[in-house]
mmCIF file with all atom_site columns, C-alpha atoms in Angstrom:
data_model
loop_
_atom_site.group_PDB
_atom_site.id
_atom_site.type_symbol
_atom_site.label_atom_id
_atom_site.label_alt_id
_atom_site.label_comp_id
_atom_site.label_asym_id
_atom_site.label_entity_id
_atom_site.label_seq_id
_atom_site.pdbx_PDB_ins_code
_atom_site.Cartn_x
_atom_site.Cartn_y
_atom_site.Cartn_z
_atom_site.occupancy
_atom_site.B_iso_or_equiv
_atom_site.pdbx_formal_charge
_atom_site.auth_seq_id
_atom_site.auth_comp_id
_atom_site.auth_asym_id
_atom_site.auth_atom_id
_atom_site.pdbx_PDB_model_num
ATOM 1   C CA . MET A 1 1   ? 85.934  97.659  125.779 1.00 0.00 ? 1   MET A CA 1
ATOM 2   C CA . SER A 1 2   ? 86.014  97.064  122.051 1.00 0.00 ? 2   SER A CA 1
ATOM 3   C CA . LEU A 1 3   ? 84.392  99.593  119.792 1.00 0.00 ? 3   LEU A CA 1
ATOM 4   C CA . ASP A 1 4   ? 83.477  98.274  116.397 1.00 0.00 ? 4   ASP A CA 1
ATOM 5   C CA . ILE A 1 5   ? 82.763  100.571 113.478 1.00 0.00 ? 5   ILE A CA 1
ATOM 6   C CA . THR A 1 6   ? 80.721  99.888  110.396 1.00 0.00 ? 6   THR A CA 1
ATOM 7   C CA . LEU A 1 7   ? 82.347  100.019 106.954 1.00 0.00 ? 7   LEU A CA 1
ATOM 8   C CA . LYS A 1 8   ? 80.803  99.465  103.546 1.00 0.00 ? 8   LYS A CA 1
ATOM 9   C CA . ILE A 1 9   ? 83.237  97.766  101.179 1.00 0.00 ? 9   ILE A CA 1
ATOM 10  C CA . THR A 1 10  ? 82.432  97.026  97.552  1.00 0.00 ? 10  THR A CA 1
ATOM 11  C CA . ASP A 1 11  ? 84.489  94.099  96.307  1.00 0.00 ? 11  ASP A CA 1
ATOM 12  C CA . ARG A 1 12  ? 85.975  93.676  92.831  1.00 0.00 ? 12  ARG A CA 1
ATOM 13  C CA . ASN A 1 13  ? 82.814  91.869  91.660  1.00 0.00 ? 13  ASN A CA 1
ATOM 14  C CA . GLY A 1 14  ? 80.657  94.880  92.514  1.00 0.00 ? 14  GLY A CA 1
ATOM 15  C CA . GLU A 1 15  ? 79.083  93.356  95.618  1.00 0.00 ? 15  GLU A CA 1
ATOM 16  C CA . THR A 1 16  ? 78.812  95.623  98.656  1.00 0.00 ? 16  THR A CA 1
ATOM 17  C CA . HIS A 1 17  ? 79.525  94.213  102.117 1.00 0.00 ? 17  HIS A CA 1
ATOM 18  C CA . GLU A 1 18  ? 78.584  96.014  105.324 1.00 0.00 ? 18  GLU A CA 1
ATOM 19  C CA . ILE A 1 19  ? 81.093  94.843  107.881 1.00 0.00 ? 19  ILE A CA 1
ATOM 20  C CA . LEU A 1 20  ? 82.114  95.524  111.440 1.00 0.00 ? 20  LEU A CA 1
ATOM 21  C CA . ALA A 1 21  ? 85.765  96.348  112.115 1.00 0.00 ? 21  ALA A CA 1
ATOM 22  C CA . PRO A 1 22  ? 87.392  96.562  115.550 1.00 0.00 ? 22  PRO A CA 1
ATOM 23  C CA . THR A 1 23  ? 89.081  99.834  116.486 1.00 0.00 ? 23  THR A CA 1
ATOM 24  C CA . ASP A 1 24  ? 91.152  98.350  119.283 1.00 0.00 ? 24  ASP A CA 1
ATOM 25  C CA . MET A 1 25  ? 93.416  96.023  117.296 1.00 0.00 ? 25  MET A CA 1
ATOM 26  C CA . SER A 1 26  ? 95.611  98.543  115.427 1.00 0.00 ? 26  SER A CA 1
ATOM 27  C CA . MET A 1 27  ? 94.312  97.207  112.085 1.00 0.00 ? 27  MET A CA 1
ATOM 28  C CA . ASN A 1 28  ? 94.227  99.011  108.774 1.00 0.00 ? 28  ASN A CA 1
ATOM 29  C CA . LEU A 1 29  ? 91.652  98.784  106.000 1.00 0.00 ? 29  LEU A CA 1
ATOM 30  C CA . MET A 1 30  ? 93.766  96.359  103.928 1.00 0.00 ? 30  MET A CA 1
ATOM 31  C CA . GLU A 1 31  ? 93.944  93.942  106.865 1.00 0.00 ? 31  GLU A CA 1
ATOM 32  C CA . VAL A 1 32  ? 90.200  94.147  107.386 1.00 0.00 ? 32  VAL A CA 1
ATOM 33  C CA . ILE A 1 33  ? 89.580  93.402  103.714 1.00 0.00 ? 33  ILE A CA 1
ATOM 34  C CA . ARG A 1 34  ? 91.904  90.387  103.971 1.00 0.00 ? 34  ARG A CA 1
ATOM 35  C CA . SER A 1 35  ? 90.355  89.128  107.204 1.00 0.00 ? 35  SER A CA 1
ATOM 36  C CA . TYR A 1 36  ? 86.871  89.201  105.647 1.00 0.00 ? 36  TYR A CA 1
ATOM 37  C CA . GLU A 1 37  ? 88.304  87.658  102.428 1.00 0.00 ? 37  GLU A CA 1
ATOM 38  C CA . LEU A 1 38  ? 86.782  90.385  100.259 1.00 0.00 ? 38  LEU A CA 1
ATOM 39  C CA . ALA A 1 39  ? 89.588  90.087  97.702  1.00 0.00 ? 39  ALA A CA 1
ATOM 40  C CA . GLU A 1 40  ? 91.235  87.013  96.259  1.00 0.00 ? 40  GLU A CA 1
ATOM 41  C CA . GLU A 1 41  ? 94.263  85.702  98.117  1.00 0.00 ? 41  GLU A CA 1
ATOM 42  C CA . GLY A 1 42  ? 97.438  87.144  96.675  1.00 0.00 ? 42  GLY A CA 1
ATOM 43  C CA . THR A 1 43  ? 95.737  90.168  95.121  1.00 0.00 ? 43  THR A CA 1
ATOM 44  C CA . ILE A 1 44  ? 95.676  92.479  98.144  1.00 0.00 ? 44  ILE A CA 1
ATOM 45  C CA . GLY A 1 45  ? 98.366  93.501  100.596 1.00 0.00 ? 45  GLY A CA 1
ATOM 46  C CA . VAL A 1 46  ? 101.056 91.879  98.495  1.00 0.00 ? 46  VAL A CA 1
ATOM 47  C CA . CYS A 1 47  ? 103.814 93.976  100.133 1.00 0.00 ? 47  CYS A CA 1
ATOM 48  C CA . GLY A 1 48  ? 102.451 93.386  103.633 1.00 0.00 ? 48  GLY A CA 1
ATOM 49  C CA . GLY A 1 49  ? 101.160 96.913  104.159 1.00 0.00 ? 49  GLY A CA 1
ATOM 50  C CA . MET A 1 50  ? 104.344 98.884  103.489 1.00 0.00 ? 50  MET A CA 1
ATOM 51  C CA . ALA A 1 51  ? 102.786 101.237 100.864 1.00 0.00 ? 51  ALA A CA 1
ATOM 52  C CA . MET A 1 52  ? 104.999 99.635  98.236  1.00 0.00 ? 52  MET A CA 1
ATOM 53  C CA . CYS A 1 53  ? 102.633 97.780  95.871  1.00 0.00 ? 53  CYS A CA 1
ATOM 54  C CA . ALA A 1 54  ? 99.213  99.480  95.604  1.00 0.00 ? 54  ALA A CA 1
ATOM 55  C CA . SER A 1 55  ? 97.447  96.086  95.589  1.00 0.00 ? 55  SER A CA 1
ATOM 56  C CA . CYS A 1 56  ? 95.224  97.396  98.389  1.00 0.00 ? 56  CYS A CA 1
ATOM 57  C CA . GLN A 1 57  ? 94.159  100.494 96.484  1.00 0.00 ? 57  GLN A CA 1
ATOM 58  C CA . VAL A 1 58  ? 90.584  101.535 97.227  1.00 0.00 ? 58  VAL A CA 1
ATOM 59  C CA . TYR A 1 59  ? 88.326  104.274 95.924  1.00 0.00 ? 59  TYR A CA 1
ATOM 60  C CA . ILE A 1 60  ? 86.774  106.388 98.690  1.00 0.00 ? 60  ILE A CA 1
ATOM 61  C CA . LYS A 1 61  ? 83.068  106.631 97.923  1.00 0.00 ? 61  LYS A CA 1
ATOM 62  C CA . THR A 1 62  ? 81.949  108.593 100.991 1.00 0.00 ? 62  THR A CA 1
ATOM 63  C CA . GLY A 1 63  ? 83.717  109.717 104.117 1.00 0.00 ? 63  GLY A CA 1
ATOM 64  C CA . ASP A 1 64  ? 86.898  111.181 102.577 1.00 0.00 ? 64  ASP A CA 1
ATOM 65  C CA . GLU A 1 65  ? 86.768  114.024 105.098 1.00 0.00 ? 65  GLU A CA 1
ATOM 66  C CA . LYS A 1 66  ? 87.099  111.467 107.927 1.00 0.00 ? 66  LYS A CA 1
ATOM 67  C CA . LEU A 1 67  ? 90.510  110.261 106.716 1.00 0.00 ? 67  LEU A CA 1
ATOM 68  C CA . THR A 1 68  ? 93.935  111.507 107.686 1.00 0.00 ? 68  THR A CA 1
ATOM 69  C CA . GLU A 1 69  ? 95.877  113.213 104.932 1.00 0.00 ? 69  GLU A CA 1
ATOM 70  C CA . MET A 1 70  ? 97.822  111.138 102.485 1.00 0.00 ? 70  MET A CA 1
ATOM 71  C CA . GLY A 1 71  ? 101.501 110.789 103.310 1.00 0.00 ? 71  GLY A CA 1
ATOM 72  C CA . ALA A 1 72  ? 104.353 111.226 100.846 1.00 0.00 ? 72  ALA A CA 1
ATOM 73  C CA . GLU A 1 73  ? 104.986 107.448 100.510 1.00 0.00 ? 73  GLU A CA 1
ATOM 74  C CA . GLU A 1 74  ? 101.328 106.749 99.722  1.00 0.00 ? 74  GLU A CA 1
ATOM 75  C CA . ASP A 1 75  ? 101.182 109.650 97.244  1.00 0.00 ? 75  ASP A CA 1
ATOM 76  C CA . ALA A 1 76  ? 104.344 108.401 95.487  1.00 0.00 ? 76  ALA A CA 1
ATOM 77  C CA . MET A 1 77  ? 103.041 104.826 95.262  1.00 0.00 ? 77  MET A CA 1
ATOM 78  C CA . LEU A 1 78  ? 99.692  105.958 93.816  1.00 0.00 ? 78  LEU A CA 1
ATOM 79  C CA . SER A 1 79  ? 101.520 108.074 91.236  1.00 0.00 ? 79  SER A CA 1
ATOM 80  C CA . GLU A 1 80  ? 102.943 104.817 89.800  1.00 0.00 ? 80  GLU A CA 1
ATOM 81  C CA . ALA A 1 81  ? 99.921  102.558 90.280  1.00 0.00 ? 81  ALA A CA 1
ATOM 82  C CA . PHE A 1 82  ? 97.337  101.325 87.777  1.00 0.00 ? 82  PHE A CA 1
ATOM 83  C CA . HIS A 1 83  ? 93.630  102.301 87.823  1.00 0.00 ? 83  HIS A CA 1
ATOM 84  C CA . VAL A 1 84  ? 94.273  105.418 89.965  1.00 0.00 ? 84  VAL A CA 1
ATOM 85  C CA . GLN A 1 85  ? 91.383  107.864 90.360  1.00 0.00 ? 85  GLN A CA 1
ATOM 86  C CA . ASP A 1 86  ? 91.075  111.175 92.173  1.00 0.00 ? 86  ASP A CA 1
ATOM 87  C CA . ASN A 1 87  ? 89.583  109.344 95.161  1.00 0.00 ? 87  ASN A CA 1
ATOM 88  C CA . SER A 1 88  ? 92.242  106.606 95.343  1.00 0.00 ? 88  SER A CA 1
ATOM 89  C CA . ARG A 1 89  ? 93.909  105.706 98.654  1.00 0.00 ? 89  ARG A CA 1
ATOM 90  C CA . LEU A 1 90  ? 95.938  102.750 99.827  1.00 0.00 ? 90  LEU A CA 1
ATOM 91  C CA . GLY A 1 91  ? 93.974  100.578 102.249 1.00 0.00 ? 91  GLY A CA 1
ATOM 92  C CA . CYS A 1 92  ? 97.114  99.817  104.269 1.00 0.00 ? 92  CYS A CA 1
ATOM 93  C CA . GLN A 1 93  ? 97.451  103.524 105.072 1.00 0.00 ? 93  GLN A CA 1
ATOM 94  C CA . ILE A 1 94  ? 93.874  103.900 106.456 1.00 0.00 ? 94  ILE A CA 1
ATOM 95  C CA . ALA A 1 95  ? 93.859  103.075 110.156 1.00 0.00 ? 95  ALA A CA 1
ATOM 96  C CA . ILE A 1 96  ? 90.683  101.570 111.602 1.00 0.00 ? 96  ILE A CA 1
ATOM 97  C CA . THR A 1 97  ? 89.695  104.252 114.106 1.00 0.00 ? 97  THR A CA 1
ATOM 98  C CA . PRO A 1 98  ? 86.334  105.433 115.515 1.00 0.00 ? 98  PRO A CA 1
ATOM 99  C CA . GLU A 1 99  ? 86.625  108.538 113.303 1.00 0.00 ? 99  GLU A CA 1
ATOM 100 C CA . ILE A 1 100 ? 86.115  106.569 110.079 1.00 0.00 ? 100 ILE A CA 1
ATOM 101 C CA . ASP A 1 101 ? 82.863  104.912 111.151 1.00 0.00 ? 101 ASP A CA 1
ATOM 102 C CA . GLY A 1 102 ? 80.548  104.746 108.089 1.00 0.00 ? 102 GLY A CA 1
ATOM 103 C CA . LEU A 1 103 ? 83.326  104.980 105.525 1.00 0.00 ? 103 LEU A CA 1
ATOM 104 C CA . GLU A 1 104 ? 82.380  103.552 102.118 1.00 0.00 ? 104 GLU A CA 1
ATOM 105 C CA . VAL A 1 105 ? 85.068  102.269 99.767  1.00 0.00 ? 105 VAL A CA 1
ATOM 106 C CA . GLU A 1 106 ? 85.391  100.205 96.628  1.00 0.00 ? 106 GLU A CA 1
ATOM 107 C CA . ILE A 1 107 ? 88.341  97.906  96.087  1.00 0.00 ? 107 ILE A CA 1
ATOM 108 C CA . ALA A 1 108 ? 90.232  98.971  92.947  1.00 0.00 ? 108 ALA A CA 1
ATOM 109 C CA . PRO A 1 109 ? 90.892  96.428  90.167  1.00 0.00 ? 109 PRO A CA 1
ATOM 110 C CA . TYR A 1 110 ? 94.021  94.354  90.545  1.00 0.00 ? 110 TYR A CA 1
ATOM 111 C CA . PRO A 1 111 ? 96.498  94.877  87.681  1.00 0.00 ? 111 PRO A CA 1
#
């Protein structure tokens, strides 16, 4: 049985999309953003989700407490990225799980 969760994603044009994301496909937030085409092709997930480019950086608007802690690779990548804020995370490092239902994020500007 597939369990979909609801996410609110604000794109780079300021438009908010309420979307359903499957929790049974081992997807991450960056892949969901790409599958819904919420960011221009070639401006998100450039490194393929390896935490090496920060093109999938998002700002966590609500639901930060639902996320797993940031790993060392993600922290290191964000320390070198553009447009970083206190609530920045890499979308490729946020697994789509039932725990993050209701998460609200905004896609960071692309350098």
